[in-house]
Short mmCIF file of C-alpha atoms in Angstrom, two decimals:
data_model
loop_
_atom_site.label_atom_id
_atom_site.label_comp_id
_atom_site.label_asym_id
_atom_site.label_seq_id
_atom_site.Cartn_x
_atom_site.Cartn_y
_atom_site.Cartn_z
CA UNK R 1 -6.24 2.18 3.07
CA UNK R 2 -3.72 -0.38 1.78
CA UNK R 3 -0.11 0.70 2.24
CA UNK R 4 3.20 -0.74 1.07
CA UNK R 5 3.01 -4.02 3.06
CA UNK R 6 -0.50 -4.79 1.84
CA UNK R 7 0.34 -4.04 -1.79
CA UNK R 8 3.63 -5.94 -1.68
CA UNK R 9 1.83 -8.89 -0.10
CA UNK R 10 -0.80 -8.74 -2.86
CA UNK R 11 1.94 -8.56 -5.48
CA UNK R 12 3.66 -11.67 -4.19
CA UNK R 13 0.41 -13.60 -3.81
CA UNK R 14 -1.04 -12.63 -7.21
CA UNK R 15 2.06 -13.30 -9.28
CA UNK R 16 1.77 -17.12 -9.39
CA UNK R 17 -2.00 -16.84 -9.90
CA UNK R 18 -2.17 -14.48 -12.89
CA UNK R 19 1.27 -14.18 -14.52
CA UNK R 20 1.37 -15.73 -17.98
CA UNK R 21 -2.41 -16.14 -18.29
CA UNK R 22 -4.26 -14.57 -21.24
CA UNK R 23 -7.19 -12.35 -20.23
CA UNK R 24 -10.27 -13.85 -21.88
CA UNK R 25 -13.04 -11.61 -20.51
CA UNK R 26 -13.19 -8.00 -19.31
CA UNK R 27 -16.14 -6.32 -17.58
CA UNK R 28 -16.32 -2.68 -16.51
CA UNK R 29 -19.29 -1.87 -14.28
CA UNK R 30 -18.23 1.66 -13.29
CA UNK R 31 -16.97 3.97 -15.99
CA UNK R 32 -15.17 6.34 -13.58
CA UNK R 33 -12.92 3.51 -12.38
CA UNK R 34 -11.08 3.41 -15.72
CA UNK R 35 -9.36 6.24 -17.61
CA UNK R 36 -10.69 5.52 -21.08
CA UNK R 37 -14.21 4.66 -22.29
CA UNK R 38 -15.18 1.16 -21.09
CA UNK R 39 -15.40 -0.22 -24.63
CA UNK R 40 -11.87 1.00 -25.36
CA UNK R 41 -10.61 -0.36 -22.03
CA UNK R 42 -12.04 -3.79 -22.77
CA UNK R 43 -10.59 -3.79 -26.27
CA UNK R 44 -7.11 -2.82 -25.02
CA UNK R 45 -7.05 -5.40 -22.22
CA UNK R 46 -8.81 -8.37 -23.80
CA UNK R 47 -6.35 -11.02 -24.97
CA UNK R 48 -3.46 -9.47 -23.13
CA UNK R 49 -1.15 -11.53 -20.96
CA UNK R 50 0.04 -10.26 -17.58
CA UNK R 51 3.76 -10.87 -17.83
CA UNK R 52 4.36 -10.10 -14.16
CA UNK R 53 3.00 -8.12 -11.20
CA UNK R 54 4.95 -5.12 -9.95
CA UNK R 55 4.56 -2.63 -7.11
CA UNK R 56 5.44 1.04 -6.85
CA UNK R 57 4.66 2.55 -3.44
CA UNK R 58 0.93 1.87 -2.82
CA UNK R 59 0.29 1.09 -6.50
CA UNK R 60 0.16 -2.28 -8.25
CA UNK R 61 1.21 -2.57 -11.88
CA UNK R 62 0.21 -5.34 -14.28
CA UNK R 63 2.36 -5.09 -17.44
CA UNK R 64 0.60 -6.60 -20.46
CA UNK R 65 2.11 -8.37 -23.46
CA UNK R 66 0.93 -5.45 -25.62
CA UNK R 67 3.34 -3.06 -23.92
CA UNK R 68 0.55 -1.34 -22.01
CA UNK R 69 0.26 -1.53 -18.22
CA UNK R 70 -2.73 -1.79 -15.92
CA UNK R 71 -2.21 0.63 -13.03
CA UNK R 72 -4.15 -0.07 -9.82
CA UNK R 73 -4.59 2.16 -6.78
CA UNK R 74 -7.09 0.74 -4.28
CA UNK R 75 -7.38 3.92 -2.21
CA UNK R 76 -9.83 3.84 0.72
CA UNK R 77 -12.20 0.87 0.67
CA UNK R 78 -10.75 -0.91 -2.35
CA UNK R 79 -9.98 -4.62 -2.40
CA UNK R 80 -9.32 -7.51 -4.76
CA UNK R 81 -10.38 -11.13 -4.96
CA UNK R 82 -9.13 -13.93 -7.20
CA UNK R 83 -11.35 -16.97 -7.74
CA UNK R 84 -14.57 -18.25 -9.23
CA UNK R 85 -17.97 -16.58 -9.34
CA UNK R 86 -19.12 -18.89 -6.53
CA UNK R 87 -16.14 -18.04 -4.29
CA UNK R 88 -16.14 -14.26 -4.61
CA UNK R 89 -17.39 -12.00 -1.78
CA UNK R 90 -20.94 -10.67 -1.95
CA UNK R 91 -20.02 -7.19 -3.13
CA UNK R 92 -20.13 -5.46 -6.47
CA UNK R 93 -16.99 -5.39 -8.62
CA UNK R 94 -16.18 -2.27 -10.57
CA UNK R 95 -13.89 -4.20 -12.94
CA UNK R 96 -13.52 -7.95 -13.51
CA UNK R 97 -10.81 -9.71 -15.50
CA UNK R 98 -11.45 -13.34 -16.46
CA UNK R 99 -9.07 -16.13 -17.44
CA UNK R 100 -9.50 -19.31 -19.48
CA UNK R 101 -9.45 -21.55 -16.40
CA UNK R 102 -12.65 -19.99 -15.08
CA UNK R 103 -10.92 -17.93 -12.41
CA UNK R 104 -11.46 -14.18 -12.30
CA UNK R 105 -9.74 -11.21 -10.70
CA UNK R 106 -12.35 -8.92 -9.14
CA UNK R 107 -11.66 -5.30 -8.21
CA UNK R 108 -14.11 -4.23 -5.50
CA UNK R 109 -14.87 -0.91 -3.84
CA UNK R 110 -13.05 1.28 -6.33
CA UNK R 111 -15.21 4.33 -5.66
CA UNK R 112 -12.13 6.38 -4.83
CA UNK R 113 -9.54 4.04 -6.36
CA UNK R 114 -8.95 3.25 -10.00
CA UNK R 115 -7.70 0.77 -12.56
CA UNK R 116 -6.14 2.71 -15.41
CA UNK R 117 -4.38 1.56 -18.57
CA UNK R 118 -1.24 3.42 -19.63
CA UNK R 119 1.44 3.38 -22.27
CA UNK R 120 5.01 3.73 -20.91
CA UNK R 121 5.06 7.54 -21.13
CA UNK R 122 1.72 7.96 -19.36
CA UNK R 123 2.76 5.48 -16.66
CA UNK R 124 5.96 7.38 -16.02
CA UNK R 125 3.98 10.60 -15.70
CA UNK R 126 1.51 8.99 -13.28
CA UNK R 127 4.24 7.66 -10.98
CA UNK R 128 6.95 10.24 -11.55
CA UNK R 129 6.36 12.35 -8.44
CA UNK R 130 6.60 9.48 -5.98
CA UNK R 131 9.47 9.46 -3.54
CA UNK R 132 11.93 6.55 -3.21
CA UNK R 133 10.72 3.14 -2.15
CA UNK R 134 11.80 2.35 1.44
CA UNK R 135 13.61 -0.74 0.13
CA UNK R 136 15.28 0.96 -2.83
CA UNK R 137 18.97 -0.02 -2.58
CA UNK R 138 19.92 3.59 -3.27
CA UNK R 139 18.03 4.74 -0.17
CA UNK R 140 20.93 4.31 2.22
CA UNK R 141 20.77 5.59 5.81
CA UNK R 142 22.82 8.59 4.67
CA UNK R 143 20.45 9.35 1.78
CA UNK R 144 17.43 8.93 4.06
CA UNK R 145 18.91 11.40 6.55
CA UNK R 146 19.64 13.87 3.77
CA UNK R 147 16.07 13.71 2.44
CA UNK R 148 14.66 14.03 5.96
CA UNK R 149 16.69 17.17 6.62
CA UNK R 150 15.29 18.80 3.48
CA UNK R 151 11.65 18.31 4.48
CA UNK R 152 10.31 20.32 7.41
CA UNK R 153 7.32 19.10 9.35
CA UNK R 154 6.21 16.50 11.88
CA UNK R 155 7.31 12.91 11.46
CA UNK R 156 3.67 11.97 10.85
CA UNK R 157 3.22 14.43 8.01
CA UNK R 158 6.58 13.72 6.37
CA UNK R 159 6.31 9.92 6.49
CA UNK R 160 2.86 9.89 4.84
CA UNK R 161 3.84 12.45 2.18
CA UNK R 162 4.29 10.26 -0.91
CA UNK R 163 6.58 12.76 -2.64
CA UNK R 164 8.81 13.73 0.28
CA UNK R 165 11.27 11.28 1.83
CA UNK R 166 9.76 7.88 0.94
CA UNK R 167 6.60 6.56 -0.68
CA UNK R 168 4.25 3.78 0.35
CA UNK R 169 3.69 4.69 4.00
CA UNK R 170 0.30 5.84 5.33
CA UNK R 171 -1.52 6.29 8.63
CA UNK R 172 -0.99 2.81 10.03
CA UNK R 173 2.67 2.25 9.37
CA UNK R 174 3.78 5.81 10.13
CA UNK R 175 2.50 5.23 13.67
CA UNK R 176 4.01 1.75 13.91
CA UNK R 177 7.38 3.01 12.65
CA UNK R 178 7.48 5.90 15.10
CA UNK R 179 6.64 3.53 17.97
CA UNK R 180 9.34 1.07 16.94
CA UNK R 181 11.84 3.94 16.76
CA UNK R 182 10.75 5.34 20.15
CA UNK R 183 9.88 8.71 18.62
CA UNK R 184 6.67 10.70 18.96
CA UNK R 185 4.99 11.28 15.60
CA UNK R 186 4.65 14.94 16.58
CA UNK R 187 8.42 15.42 16.59
CA UNK R 188 9.76 17.85 14.00
CA UNK R 189 12.18 16.41 11.50
CA UNK R 190 14.66 19.22 12.16
CA UNK R 191 14.88 18.19 15.82
CA UNK R 192 16.18 14.68 15.20
CA UNK R 193 19.81 13.89 15.90
CA UNK R 194 21.85 11.39 13.89
CA UNK R 195 21.05 8.49 16.22
CA UNK R 196 17.31 9.14 16.12
CA UNK R 197 17.34 9.42 12.33
CA UNK R 198 19.12 6.08 12.05
CA UNK R 199 16.65 4.51 14.50
CA UNK R 200 13.80 5.78 12.32
CA UNK R 201 15.39 4.31 9.19
CA UNK R 202 15.97 0.91 10.82
CA UNK R 203 12.45 0.89 12.31
CA UNK R 204 10.94 1.74 8.93
CA UNK R 205 12.55 -1.21 7.19
CA UNK R 206 11.91 -3.63 10.05
CA UNK R 207 8.22 -2.73 10.45
CA UNK R 208 7.47 -2.75 6.72
CA UNK R 209 9.33 -6.02 6.17
CA UNK R 210 7.61 -7.75 9.11
CA UNK R 211 4.18 -6.44 8.12
CA UNK R 212 4.65 -7.65 4.55
CA UNK R 213 5.70 -11.11 5.64
CA UNK R 214 2.64 -11.31 7.93
CA UNK R 215 0.21 -10.27 5.16
CA UNK R 216 -0.39 -6.66 6.17
CA UNK R 217 -3.10 -5.35 8.49
CA UNK R 218 -6.14 -5.43 6.16
CA UNK R 219 -7.98 -8.70 6.65
CA UNK R 220 -10.08 -9.07 3.47
CA UNK R 221 -9.03 -12.47 1.97
CA UNK R 222 -7.44 -12.34 -1.47
CA UNK R 223 -8.61 -15.81 -2.50
CA UNK R 224 -10.52 -18.76 -1.06
CA UNK R 225 -8.52 -20.38 1.74
CA UNK R 226 -6.28 -17.32 2.18
CA UNK R 227 -5.02 -17.43 5.78
CA UNK R 228 -2.11 -14.96 5.51
CA UNK R 229 -3.77 -11.70 4.47
CA UNK R 230 -4.37 -9.48 7.51
CA UNK R 231 -2.00 -11.40 9.75
CA UNK R 232 -0.22 -8.27 10.93
CA UNK R 233 -3.35 -6.62 12.34
CA UNK R 234 -3.14 -8.25 15.80
CA UNK R 235 0.56 -7.37 15.87
CA UNK R 236 0.01 -3.62 15.51
CA UNK R 237 1.52 -2.04 18.61
CA UNK R 238 -0.31 1.30 18.55
CA UNK R 239 -2.41 1.78 15.42
CA UNK R 240 -6.14 1.79 16.23
CA UNK R 241 -5.29 0.76 19.81
CA UNK R 242 -6.55 3.86 21.66
CA UNK R 243 -6.79 3.23 25.39
CA UNK R 244 -5.24 -0.23 25.23
CA UNK R 245 -2.12 -0.89 27.34
CA UNK R 246 1.21 -0.28 25.66
CA UNK R 247 3.02 -3.55 24.95
CA UNK R 248 6.21 -2.06 26.42
CA UNK R 249 5.16 -0.10 29.51
CA UNK R 250 1.45 -0.72 30.02
CA UNK R 251 0.44 2.93 29.70
CA UNK R 252 -2.75 3.60 27.71
CA UNK R 253 -2.16 4.24 24.01
CA UNK R 254 -2.97 7.88 23.24
CA UNK R 255 -4.87 9.25 20.25
CA UNK R 256 -4.59 12.64 18.61
CA UNK R 257 -5.06 14.29 15.25
CA UNK R 258 -1.76 15.36 13.74
CA UNK R 259 -1.94 17.39 10.55
CA UNK R 260 -5.61 16.31 10.24
CA UNK R 261 -4.64 12.62 10.38
CA UNK R 262 -5.48 10.19 13.15
CA UNK R 263 -2.43 9.22 15.13
CA UNK R 264 -1.78 6.63 17.85
CA UNK R 265 1.26 6.60 20.16
CA UNK R 266 2.57 5.96 23.66
CA UNK R 267 3.42 9.10 25.62
CA UNK R 268 5.77 7.15 27.90
CA UNK R 269 7.77 5.05 25.41
CA UNK R 270 8.01 7.61 22.63
CA UNK R 271 9.96 10.83 23.05
#
């Protein structure tokens, strides 16, 4: 499932491609993907101009010139592609937005995900329960430590809880952050001392920043000739690396289920 680095990478890549372009065609192939009847969705979106592309946690937002906002959550299996009909992947698109230059933005695999249209009040309600963004300037190390102390549970469960300490982190980056901080994902938040909490904060920002700059770990190209998307996948230290040697000590990477989520870690380097 795309997490903060994937969605921030998509945001940066899509902005110069779609911002300022009027939407000239709209197709909805799966009614459940949108939150209003397809005819109404098409009517509300058609002719709109995406003024920018924004991100909130794992969500992408496309504000329209009408004052409405397209709200995307890819969930598990969702992806996007920007290009021509001839360039697009051979998979069905639940929603397609077309532009005057012949390029289209395809939303694939939205069986669990969605592309909703909201007015400002509805958008606020949809996003209102999310925790702070890891890069929010107000999320200082002190504020992070305070939020962490309030939430009891394992590091794995707390980091992936979108309404707890931070939002935007899922299975992959919770494991990568814990490895970078030298902490087992099974550690309880109440057990961490001040130094460990600061290490977790620094690791979180470093891992998420590096992963974003490398295009995230999901390797489905966003457009023809895209060579950046998925560039972080070979750099993952532990995620999906069960049995492979640890890059620090050479011990086999361990796998376990923590709070019903798959979890990868090094039993020698993480404490």
